[in-house]
mmCIF file of C-alpha atoms in Angstrom:
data_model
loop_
_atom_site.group_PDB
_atom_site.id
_atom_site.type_symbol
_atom_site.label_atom_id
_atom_site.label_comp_id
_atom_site.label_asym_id
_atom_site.label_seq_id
_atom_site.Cartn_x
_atom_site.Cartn_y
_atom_site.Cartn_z
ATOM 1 C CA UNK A 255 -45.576 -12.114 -101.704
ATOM 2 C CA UNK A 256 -41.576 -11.450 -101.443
ATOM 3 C CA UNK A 257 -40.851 -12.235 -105.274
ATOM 4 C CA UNK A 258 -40.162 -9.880 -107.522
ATOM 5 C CA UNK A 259 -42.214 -8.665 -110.226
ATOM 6 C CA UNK A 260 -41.296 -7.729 -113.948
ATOM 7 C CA UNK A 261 -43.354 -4.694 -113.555
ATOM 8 C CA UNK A 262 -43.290 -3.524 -110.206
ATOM 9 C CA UNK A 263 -46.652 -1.587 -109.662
ATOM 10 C CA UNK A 264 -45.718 2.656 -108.779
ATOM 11 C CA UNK A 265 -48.161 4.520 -107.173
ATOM 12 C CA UNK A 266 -50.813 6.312 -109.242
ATOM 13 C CA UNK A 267 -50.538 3.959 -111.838
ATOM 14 C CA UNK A 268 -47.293 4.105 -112.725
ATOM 15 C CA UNK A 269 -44.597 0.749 -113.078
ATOM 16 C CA UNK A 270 -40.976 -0.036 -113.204
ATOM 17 C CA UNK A 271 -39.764 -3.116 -115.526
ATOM 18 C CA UNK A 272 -37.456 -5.074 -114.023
ATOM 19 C CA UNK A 273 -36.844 -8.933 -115.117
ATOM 20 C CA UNK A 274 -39.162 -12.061 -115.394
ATOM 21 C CA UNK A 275 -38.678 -14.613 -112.779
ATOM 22 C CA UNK A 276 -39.141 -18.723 -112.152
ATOM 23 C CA UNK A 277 -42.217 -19.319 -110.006
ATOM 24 C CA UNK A 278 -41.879 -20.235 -107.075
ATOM 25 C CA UNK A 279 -44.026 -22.434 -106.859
ATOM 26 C CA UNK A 280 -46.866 -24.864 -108.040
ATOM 27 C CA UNK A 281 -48.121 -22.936 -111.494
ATOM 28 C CA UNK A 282 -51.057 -23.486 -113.841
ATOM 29 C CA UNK A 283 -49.519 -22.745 -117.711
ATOM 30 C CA UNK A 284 -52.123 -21.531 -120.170
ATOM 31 C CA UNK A 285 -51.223 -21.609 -124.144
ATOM 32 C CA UNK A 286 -50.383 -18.531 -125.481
ATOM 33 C CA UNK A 287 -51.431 -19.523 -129.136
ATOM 34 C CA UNK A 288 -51.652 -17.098 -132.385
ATOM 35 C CA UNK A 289 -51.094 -17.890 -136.021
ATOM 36 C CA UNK A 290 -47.600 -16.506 -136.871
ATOM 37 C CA UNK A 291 -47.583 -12.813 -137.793
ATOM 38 C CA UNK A 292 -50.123 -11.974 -134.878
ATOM 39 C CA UNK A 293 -47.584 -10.119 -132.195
ATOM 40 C CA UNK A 294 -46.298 -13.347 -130.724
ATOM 41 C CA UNK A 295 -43.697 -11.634 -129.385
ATOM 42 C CA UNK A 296 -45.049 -9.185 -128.342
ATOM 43 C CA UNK A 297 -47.881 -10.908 -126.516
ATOM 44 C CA UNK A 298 -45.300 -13.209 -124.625
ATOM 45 C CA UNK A 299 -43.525 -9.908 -123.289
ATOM 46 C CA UNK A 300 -46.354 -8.318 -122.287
ATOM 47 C CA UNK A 301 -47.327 -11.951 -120.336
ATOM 48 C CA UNK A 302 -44.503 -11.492 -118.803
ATOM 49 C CA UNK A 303 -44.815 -8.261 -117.726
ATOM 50 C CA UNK A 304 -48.047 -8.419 -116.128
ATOM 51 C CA UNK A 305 -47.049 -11.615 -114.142
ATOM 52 C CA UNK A 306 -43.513 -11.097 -113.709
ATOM 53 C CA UNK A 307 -42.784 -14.890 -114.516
ATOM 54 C CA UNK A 308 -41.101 -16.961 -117.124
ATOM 55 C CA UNK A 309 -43.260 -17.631 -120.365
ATOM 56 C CA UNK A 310 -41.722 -20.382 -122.589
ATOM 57 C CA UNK A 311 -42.395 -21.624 -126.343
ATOM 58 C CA UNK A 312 -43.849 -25.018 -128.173
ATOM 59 C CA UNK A 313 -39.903 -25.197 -128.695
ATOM 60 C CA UNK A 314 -38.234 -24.737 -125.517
ATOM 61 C CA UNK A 315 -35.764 -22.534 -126.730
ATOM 62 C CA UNK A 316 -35.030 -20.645 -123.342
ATOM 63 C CA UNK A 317 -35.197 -24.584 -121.753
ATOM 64 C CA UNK A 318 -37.290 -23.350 -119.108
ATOM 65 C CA UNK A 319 -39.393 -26.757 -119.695
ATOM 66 C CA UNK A 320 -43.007 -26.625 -117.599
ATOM 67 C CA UNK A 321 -41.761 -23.493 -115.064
ATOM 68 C CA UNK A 322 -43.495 -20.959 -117.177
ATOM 69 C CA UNK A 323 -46.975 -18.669 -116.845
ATOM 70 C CA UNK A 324 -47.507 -19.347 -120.908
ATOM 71 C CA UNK A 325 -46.460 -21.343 -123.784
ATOM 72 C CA UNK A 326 -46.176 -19.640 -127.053
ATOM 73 C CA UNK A 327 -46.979 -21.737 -129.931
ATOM 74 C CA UNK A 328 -48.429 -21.507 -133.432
ATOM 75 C CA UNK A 329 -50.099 -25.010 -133.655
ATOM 76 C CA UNK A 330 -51.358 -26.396 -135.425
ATOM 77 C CA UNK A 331 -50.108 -24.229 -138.142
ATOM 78 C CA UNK A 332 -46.553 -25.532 -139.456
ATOM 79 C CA UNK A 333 -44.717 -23.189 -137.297
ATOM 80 C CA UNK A 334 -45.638 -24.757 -134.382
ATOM 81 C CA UNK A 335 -46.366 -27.512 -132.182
ATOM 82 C CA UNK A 336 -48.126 -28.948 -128.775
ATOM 83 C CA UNK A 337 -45.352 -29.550 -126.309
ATOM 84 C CA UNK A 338 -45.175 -32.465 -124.935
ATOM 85 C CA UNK A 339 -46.756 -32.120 -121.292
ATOM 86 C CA UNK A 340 -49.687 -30.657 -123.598
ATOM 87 C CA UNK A 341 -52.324 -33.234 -121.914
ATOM 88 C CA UNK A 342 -51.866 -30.271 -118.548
ATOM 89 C CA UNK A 343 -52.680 -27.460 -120.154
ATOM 90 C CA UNK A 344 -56.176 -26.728 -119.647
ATOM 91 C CA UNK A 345 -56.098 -22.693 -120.582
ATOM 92 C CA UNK A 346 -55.344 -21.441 -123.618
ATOM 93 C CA UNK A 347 -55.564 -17.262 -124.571
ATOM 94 C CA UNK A 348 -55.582 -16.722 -128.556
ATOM 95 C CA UNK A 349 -54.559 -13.943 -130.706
ATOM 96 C CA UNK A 350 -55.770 -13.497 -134.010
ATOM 97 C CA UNK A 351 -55.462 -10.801 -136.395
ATOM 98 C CA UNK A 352 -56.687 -10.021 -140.107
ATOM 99 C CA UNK A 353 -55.199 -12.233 -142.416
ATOM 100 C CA UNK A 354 -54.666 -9.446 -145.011
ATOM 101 C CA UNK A 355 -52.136 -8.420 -142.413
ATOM 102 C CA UNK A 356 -50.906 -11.708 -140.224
ATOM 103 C CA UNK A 357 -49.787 -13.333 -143.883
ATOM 104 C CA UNK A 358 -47.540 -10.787 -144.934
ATOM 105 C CA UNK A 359 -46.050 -10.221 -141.495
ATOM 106 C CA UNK A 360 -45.356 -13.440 -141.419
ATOM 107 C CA UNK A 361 -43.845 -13.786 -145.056
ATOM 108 C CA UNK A 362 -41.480 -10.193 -144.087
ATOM 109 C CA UNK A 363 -40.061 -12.874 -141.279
ATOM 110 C CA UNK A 364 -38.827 -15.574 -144.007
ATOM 111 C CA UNK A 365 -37.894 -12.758 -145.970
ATOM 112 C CA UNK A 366 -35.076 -11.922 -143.112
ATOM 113 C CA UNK A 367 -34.344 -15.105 -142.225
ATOM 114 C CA UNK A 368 -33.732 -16.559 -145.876
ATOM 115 C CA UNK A 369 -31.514 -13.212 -146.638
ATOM 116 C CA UNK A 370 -29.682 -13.342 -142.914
ATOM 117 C CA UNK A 371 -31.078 -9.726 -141.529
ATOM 118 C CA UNK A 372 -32.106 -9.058 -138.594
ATOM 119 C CA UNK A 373 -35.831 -10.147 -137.463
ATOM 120 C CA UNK A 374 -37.915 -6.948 -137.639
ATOM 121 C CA UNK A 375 -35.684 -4.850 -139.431
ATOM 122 C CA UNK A 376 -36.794 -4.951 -142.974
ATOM 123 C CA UNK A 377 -39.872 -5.543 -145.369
ATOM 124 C CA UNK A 378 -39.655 -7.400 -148.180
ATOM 125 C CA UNK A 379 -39.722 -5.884 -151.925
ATOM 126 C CA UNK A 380 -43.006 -6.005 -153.442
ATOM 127 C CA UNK A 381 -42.061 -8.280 -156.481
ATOM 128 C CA UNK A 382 -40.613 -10.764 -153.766
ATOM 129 C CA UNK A 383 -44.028 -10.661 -151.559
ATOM 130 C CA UNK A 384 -45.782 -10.959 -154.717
ATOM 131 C CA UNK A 385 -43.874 -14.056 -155.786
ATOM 132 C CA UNK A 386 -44.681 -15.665 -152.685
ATOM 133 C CA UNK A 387 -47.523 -14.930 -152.509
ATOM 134 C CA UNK A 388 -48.658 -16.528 -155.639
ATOM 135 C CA UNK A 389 -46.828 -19.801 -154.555
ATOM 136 C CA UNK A 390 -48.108 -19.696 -150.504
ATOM 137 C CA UNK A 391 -51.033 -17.307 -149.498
ATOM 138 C CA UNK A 392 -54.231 -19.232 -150.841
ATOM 139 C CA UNK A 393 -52.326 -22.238 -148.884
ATOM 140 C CA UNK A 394 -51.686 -19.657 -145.559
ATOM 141 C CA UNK A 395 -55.655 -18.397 -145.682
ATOM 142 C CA UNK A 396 -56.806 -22.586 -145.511
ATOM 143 C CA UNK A 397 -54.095 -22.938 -142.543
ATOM 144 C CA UNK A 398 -55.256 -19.744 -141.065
ATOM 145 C CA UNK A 399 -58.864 -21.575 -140.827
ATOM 146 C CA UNK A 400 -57.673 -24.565 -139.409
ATOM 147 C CA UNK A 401 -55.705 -22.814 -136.582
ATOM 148 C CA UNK A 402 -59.425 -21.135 -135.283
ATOM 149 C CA UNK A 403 -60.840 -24.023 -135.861
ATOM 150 C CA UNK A 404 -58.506 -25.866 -133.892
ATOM 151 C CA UNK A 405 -58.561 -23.614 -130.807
ATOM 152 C CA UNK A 406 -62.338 -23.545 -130.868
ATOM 153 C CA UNK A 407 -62.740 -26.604 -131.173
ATOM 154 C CA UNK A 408 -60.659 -27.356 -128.339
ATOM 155 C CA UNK A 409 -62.211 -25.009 -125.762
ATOM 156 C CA UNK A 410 -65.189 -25.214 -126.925
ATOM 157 C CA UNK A 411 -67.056 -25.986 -123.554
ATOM 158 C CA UNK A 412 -64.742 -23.674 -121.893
ATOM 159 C CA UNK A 413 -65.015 -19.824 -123.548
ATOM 160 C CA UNK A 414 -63.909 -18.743 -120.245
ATOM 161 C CA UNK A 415 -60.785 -21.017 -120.591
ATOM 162 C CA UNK A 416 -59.650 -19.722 -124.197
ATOM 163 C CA UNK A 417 -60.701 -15.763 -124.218
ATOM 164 C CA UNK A 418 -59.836 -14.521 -127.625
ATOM 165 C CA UNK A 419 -57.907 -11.632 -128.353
ATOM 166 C CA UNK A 420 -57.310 -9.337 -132.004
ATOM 167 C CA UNK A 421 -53.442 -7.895 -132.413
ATOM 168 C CA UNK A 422 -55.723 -4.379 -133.589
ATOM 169 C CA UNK A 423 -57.298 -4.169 -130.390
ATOM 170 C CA UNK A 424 -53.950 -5.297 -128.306
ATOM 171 C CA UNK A 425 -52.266 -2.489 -130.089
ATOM 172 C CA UNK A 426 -54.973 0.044 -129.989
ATOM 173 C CA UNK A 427 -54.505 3.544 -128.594
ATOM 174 C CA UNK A 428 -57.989 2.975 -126.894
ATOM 175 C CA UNK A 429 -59.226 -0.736 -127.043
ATOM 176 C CA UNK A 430 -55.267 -1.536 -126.216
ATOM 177 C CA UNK A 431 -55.378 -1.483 -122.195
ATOM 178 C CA UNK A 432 -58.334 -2.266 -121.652
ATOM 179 C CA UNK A 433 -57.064 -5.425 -123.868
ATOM 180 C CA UNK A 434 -54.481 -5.699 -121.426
ATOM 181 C CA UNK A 435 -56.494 -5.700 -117.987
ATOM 182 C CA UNK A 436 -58.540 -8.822 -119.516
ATOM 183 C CA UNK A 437 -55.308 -10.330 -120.218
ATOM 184 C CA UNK A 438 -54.237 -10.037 -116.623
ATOM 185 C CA UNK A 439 -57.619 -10.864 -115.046
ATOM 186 C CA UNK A 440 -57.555 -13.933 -116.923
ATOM 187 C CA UNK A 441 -53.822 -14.918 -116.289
ATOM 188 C CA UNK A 442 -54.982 -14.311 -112.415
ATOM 189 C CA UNK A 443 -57.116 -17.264 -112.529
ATOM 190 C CA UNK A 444 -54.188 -19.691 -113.132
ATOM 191 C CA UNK A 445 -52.916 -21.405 -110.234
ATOM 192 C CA UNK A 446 -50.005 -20.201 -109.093
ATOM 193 C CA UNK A 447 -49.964 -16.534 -110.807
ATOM 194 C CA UNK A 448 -50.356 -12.858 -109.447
ATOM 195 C CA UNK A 449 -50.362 -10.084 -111.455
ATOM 196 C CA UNK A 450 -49.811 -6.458 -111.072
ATOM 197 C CA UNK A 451 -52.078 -4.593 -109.775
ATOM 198 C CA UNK A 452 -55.012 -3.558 -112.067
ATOM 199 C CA UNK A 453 -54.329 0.185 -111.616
ATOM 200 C CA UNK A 454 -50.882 -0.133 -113.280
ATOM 201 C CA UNK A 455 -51.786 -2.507 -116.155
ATOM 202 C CA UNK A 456 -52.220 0.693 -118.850
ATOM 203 C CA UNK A 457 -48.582 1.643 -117.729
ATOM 204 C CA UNK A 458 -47.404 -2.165 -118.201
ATOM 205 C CA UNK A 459 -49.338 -2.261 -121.683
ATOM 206 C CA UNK A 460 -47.779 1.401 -122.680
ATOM 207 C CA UNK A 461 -44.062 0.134 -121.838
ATOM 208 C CA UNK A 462 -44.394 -3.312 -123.683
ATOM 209 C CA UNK A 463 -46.900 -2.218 -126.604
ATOM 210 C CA UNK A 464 -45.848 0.987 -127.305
ATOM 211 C CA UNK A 465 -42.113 0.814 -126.244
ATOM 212 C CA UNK A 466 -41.152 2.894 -129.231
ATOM 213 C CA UNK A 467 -43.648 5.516 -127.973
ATOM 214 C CA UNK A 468 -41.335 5.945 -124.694
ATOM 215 C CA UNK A 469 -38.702 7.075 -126.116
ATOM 216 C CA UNK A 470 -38.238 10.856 -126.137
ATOM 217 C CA UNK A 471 -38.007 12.707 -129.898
ATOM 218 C CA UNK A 472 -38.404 16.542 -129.527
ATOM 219 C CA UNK A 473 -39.103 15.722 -133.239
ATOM 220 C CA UNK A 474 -42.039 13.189 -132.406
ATOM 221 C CA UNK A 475 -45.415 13.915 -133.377
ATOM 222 C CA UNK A 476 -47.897 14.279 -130.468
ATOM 223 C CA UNK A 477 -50.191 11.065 -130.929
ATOM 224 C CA UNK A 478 -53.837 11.982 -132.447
ATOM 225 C CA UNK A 479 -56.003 10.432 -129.887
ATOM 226 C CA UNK A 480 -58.431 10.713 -132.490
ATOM 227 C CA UNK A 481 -56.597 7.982 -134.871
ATOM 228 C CA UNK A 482 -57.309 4.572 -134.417
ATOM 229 C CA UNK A 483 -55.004 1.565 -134.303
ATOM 230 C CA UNK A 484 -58.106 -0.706 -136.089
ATOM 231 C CA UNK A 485 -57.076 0.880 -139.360
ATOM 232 C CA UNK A 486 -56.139 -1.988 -141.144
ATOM 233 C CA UNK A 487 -54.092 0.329 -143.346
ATOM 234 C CA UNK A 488 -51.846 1.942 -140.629
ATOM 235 C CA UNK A 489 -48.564 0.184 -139.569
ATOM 236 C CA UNK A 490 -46.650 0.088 -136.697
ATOM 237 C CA UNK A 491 -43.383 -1.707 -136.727
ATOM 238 C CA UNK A 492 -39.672 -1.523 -136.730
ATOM 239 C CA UNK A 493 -39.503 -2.669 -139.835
ATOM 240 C CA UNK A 494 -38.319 -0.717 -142.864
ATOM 241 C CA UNK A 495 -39.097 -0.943 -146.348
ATOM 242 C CA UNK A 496 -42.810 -0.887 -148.428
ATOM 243 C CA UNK A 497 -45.900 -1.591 -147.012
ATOM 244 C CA UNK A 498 -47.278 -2.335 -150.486
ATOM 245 C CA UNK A 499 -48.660 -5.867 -149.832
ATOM 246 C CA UNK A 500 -51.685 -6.211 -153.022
ATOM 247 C CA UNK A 501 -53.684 -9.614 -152.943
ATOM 248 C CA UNK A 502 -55.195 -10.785 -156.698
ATOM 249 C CA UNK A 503 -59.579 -10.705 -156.505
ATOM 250 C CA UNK A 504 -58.766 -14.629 -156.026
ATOM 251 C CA UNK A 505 -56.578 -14.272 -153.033
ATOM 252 C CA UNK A 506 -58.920 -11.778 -151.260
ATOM 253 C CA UNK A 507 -62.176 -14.359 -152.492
ATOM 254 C CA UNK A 508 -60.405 -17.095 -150.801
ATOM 255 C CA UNK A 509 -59.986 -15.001 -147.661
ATOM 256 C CA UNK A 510 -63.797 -14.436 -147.628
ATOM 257 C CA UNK A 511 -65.020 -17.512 -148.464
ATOM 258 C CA UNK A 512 -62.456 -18.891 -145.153
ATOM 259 C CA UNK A 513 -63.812 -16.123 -142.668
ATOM 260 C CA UNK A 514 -67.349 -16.651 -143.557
ATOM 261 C CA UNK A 515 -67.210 -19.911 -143.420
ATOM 262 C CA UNK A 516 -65.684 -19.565 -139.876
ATOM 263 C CA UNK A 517 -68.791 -17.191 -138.762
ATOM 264 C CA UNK A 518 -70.602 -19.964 -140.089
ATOM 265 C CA UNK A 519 -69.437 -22.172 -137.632
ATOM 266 C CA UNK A 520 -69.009 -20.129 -134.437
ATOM 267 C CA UNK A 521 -70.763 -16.827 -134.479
ATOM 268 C CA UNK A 522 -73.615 -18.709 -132.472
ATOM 269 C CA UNK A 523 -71.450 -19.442 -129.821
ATOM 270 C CA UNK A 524 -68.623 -16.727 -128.859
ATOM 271 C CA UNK A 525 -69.415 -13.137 -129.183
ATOM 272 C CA UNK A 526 -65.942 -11.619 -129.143
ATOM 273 C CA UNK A 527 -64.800 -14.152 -132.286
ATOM 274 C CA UNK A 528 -67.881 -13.103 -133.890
ATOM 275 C CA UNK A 529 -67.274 -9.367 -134.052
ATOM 276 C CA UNK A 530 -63.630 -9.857 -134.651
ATOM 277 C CA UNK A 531 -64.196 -12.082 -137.995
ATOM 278 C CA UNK A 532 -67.333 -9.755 -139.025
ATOM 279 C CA UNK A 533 -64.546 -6.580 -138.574
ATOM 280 C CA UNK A 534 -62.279 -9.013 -140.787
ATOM 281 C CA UNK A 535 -64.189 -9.930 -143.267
ATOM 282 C CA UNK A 536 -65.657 -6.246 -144.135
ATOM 283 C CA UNK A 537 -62.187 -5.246 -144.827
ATOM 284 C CA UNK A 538 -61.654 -7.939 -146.913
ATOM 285 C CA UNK A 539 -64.772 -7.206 -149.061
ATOM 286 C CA UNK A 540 -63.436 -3.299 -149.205
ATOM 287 C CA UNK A 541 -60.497 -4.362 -150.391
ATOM 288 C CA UNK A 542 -61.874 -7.121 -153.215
ATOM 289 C CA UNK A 543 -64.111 -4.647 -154.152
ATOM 290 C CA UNK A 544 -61.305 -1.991 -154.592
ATOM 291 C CA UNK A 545 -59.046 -4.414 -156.784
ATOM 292 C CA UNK A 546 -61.779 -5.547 -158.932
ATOM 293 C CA UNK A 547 -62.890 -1.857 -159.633
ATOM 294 C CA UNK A 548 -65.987 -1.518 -157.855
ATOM 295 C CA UNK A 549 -65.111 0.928 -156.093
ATOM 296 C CA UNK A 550 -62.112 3.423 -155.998
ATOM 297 C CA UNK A 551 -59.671 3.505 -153.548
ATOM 298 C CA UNK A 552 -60.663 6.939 -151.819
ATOM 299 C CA UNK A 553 -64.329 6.132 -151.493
ATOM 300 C CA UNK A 554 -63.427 3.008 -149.613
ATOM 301 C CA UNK A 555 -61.554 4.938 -146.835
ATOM 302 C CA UNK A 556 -63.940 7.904 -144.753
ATOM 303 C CA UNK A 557 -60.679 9.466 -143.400
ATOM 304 C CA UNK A 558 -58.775 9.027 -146.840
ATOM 305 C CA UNK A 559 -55.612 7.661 -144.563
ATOM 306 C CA UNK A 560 -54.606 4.890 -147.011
ATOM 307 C CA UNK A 561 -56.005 2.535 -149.696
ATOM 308 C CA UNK A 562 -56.970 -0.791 -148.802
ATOM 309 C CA UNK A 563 -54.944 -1.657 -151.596
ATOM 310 C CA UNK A 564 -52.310 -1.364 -148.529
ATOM 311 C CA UNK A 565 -54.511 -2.817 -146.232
ATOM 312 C CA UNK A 566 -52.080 -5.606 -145.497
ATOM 313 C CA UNK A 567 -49.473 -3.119 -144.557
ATOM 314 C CA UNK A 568 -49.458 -3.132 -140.900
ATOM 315 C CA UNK A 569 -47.086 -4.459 -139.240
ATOM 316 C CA UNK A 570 -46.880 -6.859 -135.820
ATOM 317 C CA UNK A 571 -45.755 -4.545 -132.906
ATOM 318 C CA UNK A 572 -43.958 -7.703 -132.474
ATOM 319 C CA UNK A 573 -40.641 -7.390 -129.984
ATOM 320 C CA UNK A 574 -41.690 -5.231 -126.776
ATOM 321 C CA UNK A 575 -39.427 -4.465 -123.639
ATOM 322 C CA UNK A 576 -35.685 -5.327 -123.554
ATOM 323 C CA UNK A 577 -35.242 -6.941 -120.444
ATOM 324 C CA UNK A 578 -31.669 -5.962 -118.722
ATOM 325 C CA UNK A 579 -29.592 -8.238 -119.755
ATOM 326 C CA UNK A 580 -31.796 -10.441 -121.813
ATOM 327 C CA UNK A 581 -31.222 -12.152 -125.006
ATOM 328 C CA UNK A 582 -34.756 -11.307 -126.773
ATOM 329 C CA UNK A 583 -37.120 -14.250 -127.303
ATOM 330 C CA UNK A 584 -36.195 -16.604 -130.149
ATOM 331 C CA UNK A 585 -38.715 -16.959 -133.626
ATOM 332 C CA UNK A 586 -38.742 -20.648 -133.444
ATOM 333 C CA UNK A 587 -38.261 -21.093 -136.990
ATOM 334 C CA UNK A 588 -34.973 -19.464 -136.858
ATOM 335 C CA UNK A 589 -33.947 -21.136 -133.576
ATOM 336 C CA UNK A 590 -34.606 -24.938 -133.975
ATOM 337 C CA UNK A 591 -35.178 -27.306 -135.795
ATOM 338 C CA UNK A 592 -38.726 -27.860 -136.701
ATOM 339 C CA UNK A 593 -41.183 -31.124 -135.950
ATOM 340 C CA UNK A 594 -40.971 -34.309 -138.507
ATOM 341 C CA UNK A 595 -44.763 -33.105 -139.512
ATOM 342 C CA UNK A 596 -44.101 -30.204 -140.511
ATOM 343 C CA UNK A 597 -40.364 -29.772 -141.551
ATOM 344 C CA UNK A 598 -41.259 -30.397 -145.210
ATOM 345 C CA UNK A 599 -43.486 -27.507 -145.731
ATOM 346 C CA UNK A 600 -41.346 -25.194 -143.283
ATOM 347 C CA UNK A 601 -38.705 -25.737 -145.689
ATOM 348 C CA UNK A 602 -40.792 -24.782 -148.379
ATOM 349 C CA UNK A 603 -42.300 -21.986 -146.656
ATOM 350 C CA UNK A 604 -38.642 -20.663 -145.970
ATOM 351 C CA UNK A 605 -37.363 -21.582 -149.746
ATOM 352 C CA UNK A 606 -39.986 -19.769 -151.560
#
């Protein structure tokens, strides 16, 4: 009861961000799992804010070992791995996003790692996505599979154990708090963990999600309640640079054939995955259909915002609050050294 929060909860649903803190006690850890390019980062802030505990990676970068709310971890994609206290972790939240965007995202993170910027700070040129992309996406859509699959597979008893989550409805004007209170109701039910107050979550979700948002800009744009954070095409990141990110009629086939196969598999039994993939794959189709000249660019978009020849150009809301003092959360493939399994194809990944 004495502890303090992250976000202390104001009244009238306000909040005040302070830092994360150990438990105190006895705590249940859920997985926070997402294939890489989803808002990792993002998501394990916001964790953190709502509980106003210590959230930890596969890696154990911060070494805070098993005193953490959440685990993030890419598993079983290359990225990422089970830690090794995984046999206790019976919870698991998942964030998935559409691929169009997730792969680039993640390819704009080698990008700044192989050339030494700063994560976040820059998007690749289009020849160099393009290059990759011809060596690595068709491989990243088959891995993007297997990490549903996996997480499915492994709750798949237990919905109420693994609730799924998209990053366009985490970072939704609209769908984006509401996002955030079943985040929080779920965290509640892990041993051990007591979240803000309901009430304050949107102001929690506003200050992690939308930091950039807080800051004041007589310049600024009011935001157009009206415009909707699902559109694949808009983008949202620090990131500078094009947002250019074409797929060949191959690449985008590949994509469908993966999320249809996934309906396939588990429409029957969870809702929320269902409507996420069937969102997924009809911007996929738009998009084939656009490259392979089926139909132009402006007839595929009813508020003529952007082609989904730029579908893929959003961008993960991906680094959140600043905590005083804090030294941000480490990308694990910058910060250690990856698993045996995987350290031959990381290397790739990161060679291009």
């Amino acid at each position: 009861g004495g502890r303090r929060r992250l976000s202390v909860a104001l009244p009238n649903g306000g909040c005040d961000i302070t830092w994360p803190q150990p438990p105190q006690g006895a705590i249940q850890t859920a997985y926070a799992a997402s294939y890489p390019g989803c808002g990792a980062r993002m998501t394990w802030n916001l964790i953190e804010a709502l509980t106003g505990l210590w959230t930890g990676d596969d890696w154990d970068n911060n070494h805070r070992g098993k005193r953490v709310v959440s685990v993030k971890t890419h598993y079983p994609h290359d990225a990422g791995k089970l830690v090794s206290w995984d046999n206790e972790i019976k919870r698991a939240l998942v964030i998935i996003r559409n691929p169009m965007g997730a792969i680039p995202s993640f390819f704009n993170h080698i990008y700044e790692i192989k050339n030494h910027l700063p994560i976040h700070s820059e998007r690749a040129p289009v020849e160099a996505w393009v290059e990759w992309r011809d060596k690595f996406a068709e491989n990243q859509v088959m891995k993007y599979g297997k990490f549903v699959d996996y997480w499915m597979e492994r709750f798949d008893k237990f919905n109420k154990d693994r609730p799924i989550f998209s990053y366009e409805a985490l970072t939704d004007d609209i769908q984006g708090p509401e996002e955030a209170i079943r985040m929080t109701q779920f965290l509640a039910q892990s041993k051990g963990v007591v979240p803000i107050e309901e009430e304050s979550v949107p102001c929690v979700w506003r200050a992690v999600v939308k930091y950039k948002d807080q800051i004041p800009d007589a310049n600024k744009r009011r935001l157009n309640e009206s415009r909707r954070r699902l559109d694949p095409s808009h983008h949202d990141s620090q990131r500078s640079g094009p947002t250019e990110r074409p797929y060949t009629p191959e690449q985008l086939l590949s994509m469908v054939q993966m999320l249809d196969g996934l309906l396939q598999k588990w429409s029957a039994r969870n809702t929320r995955l269902k409507e996420i993939l069937e969102g997924y794959l009809s911007d996929v189709n738009e998009a084939y259909l656009v490259v392979t000249g089926q139909i132009s660019p402006e007839a595929s978009r009813s508020d003529g915002d952007a082609s989904p020849h730029d579908v893929a150009a959003v961008e993960a809301t991906d680094t959140g609050v600043a905590f005083p003092g804090q030294i941000g959360p480490f990308h694990i493939i910058q910060a250690s050294m990856p698993h045996d399994m995987g350290s031959i194809v990381l290397t790739n990944i990161l060679m291009g």
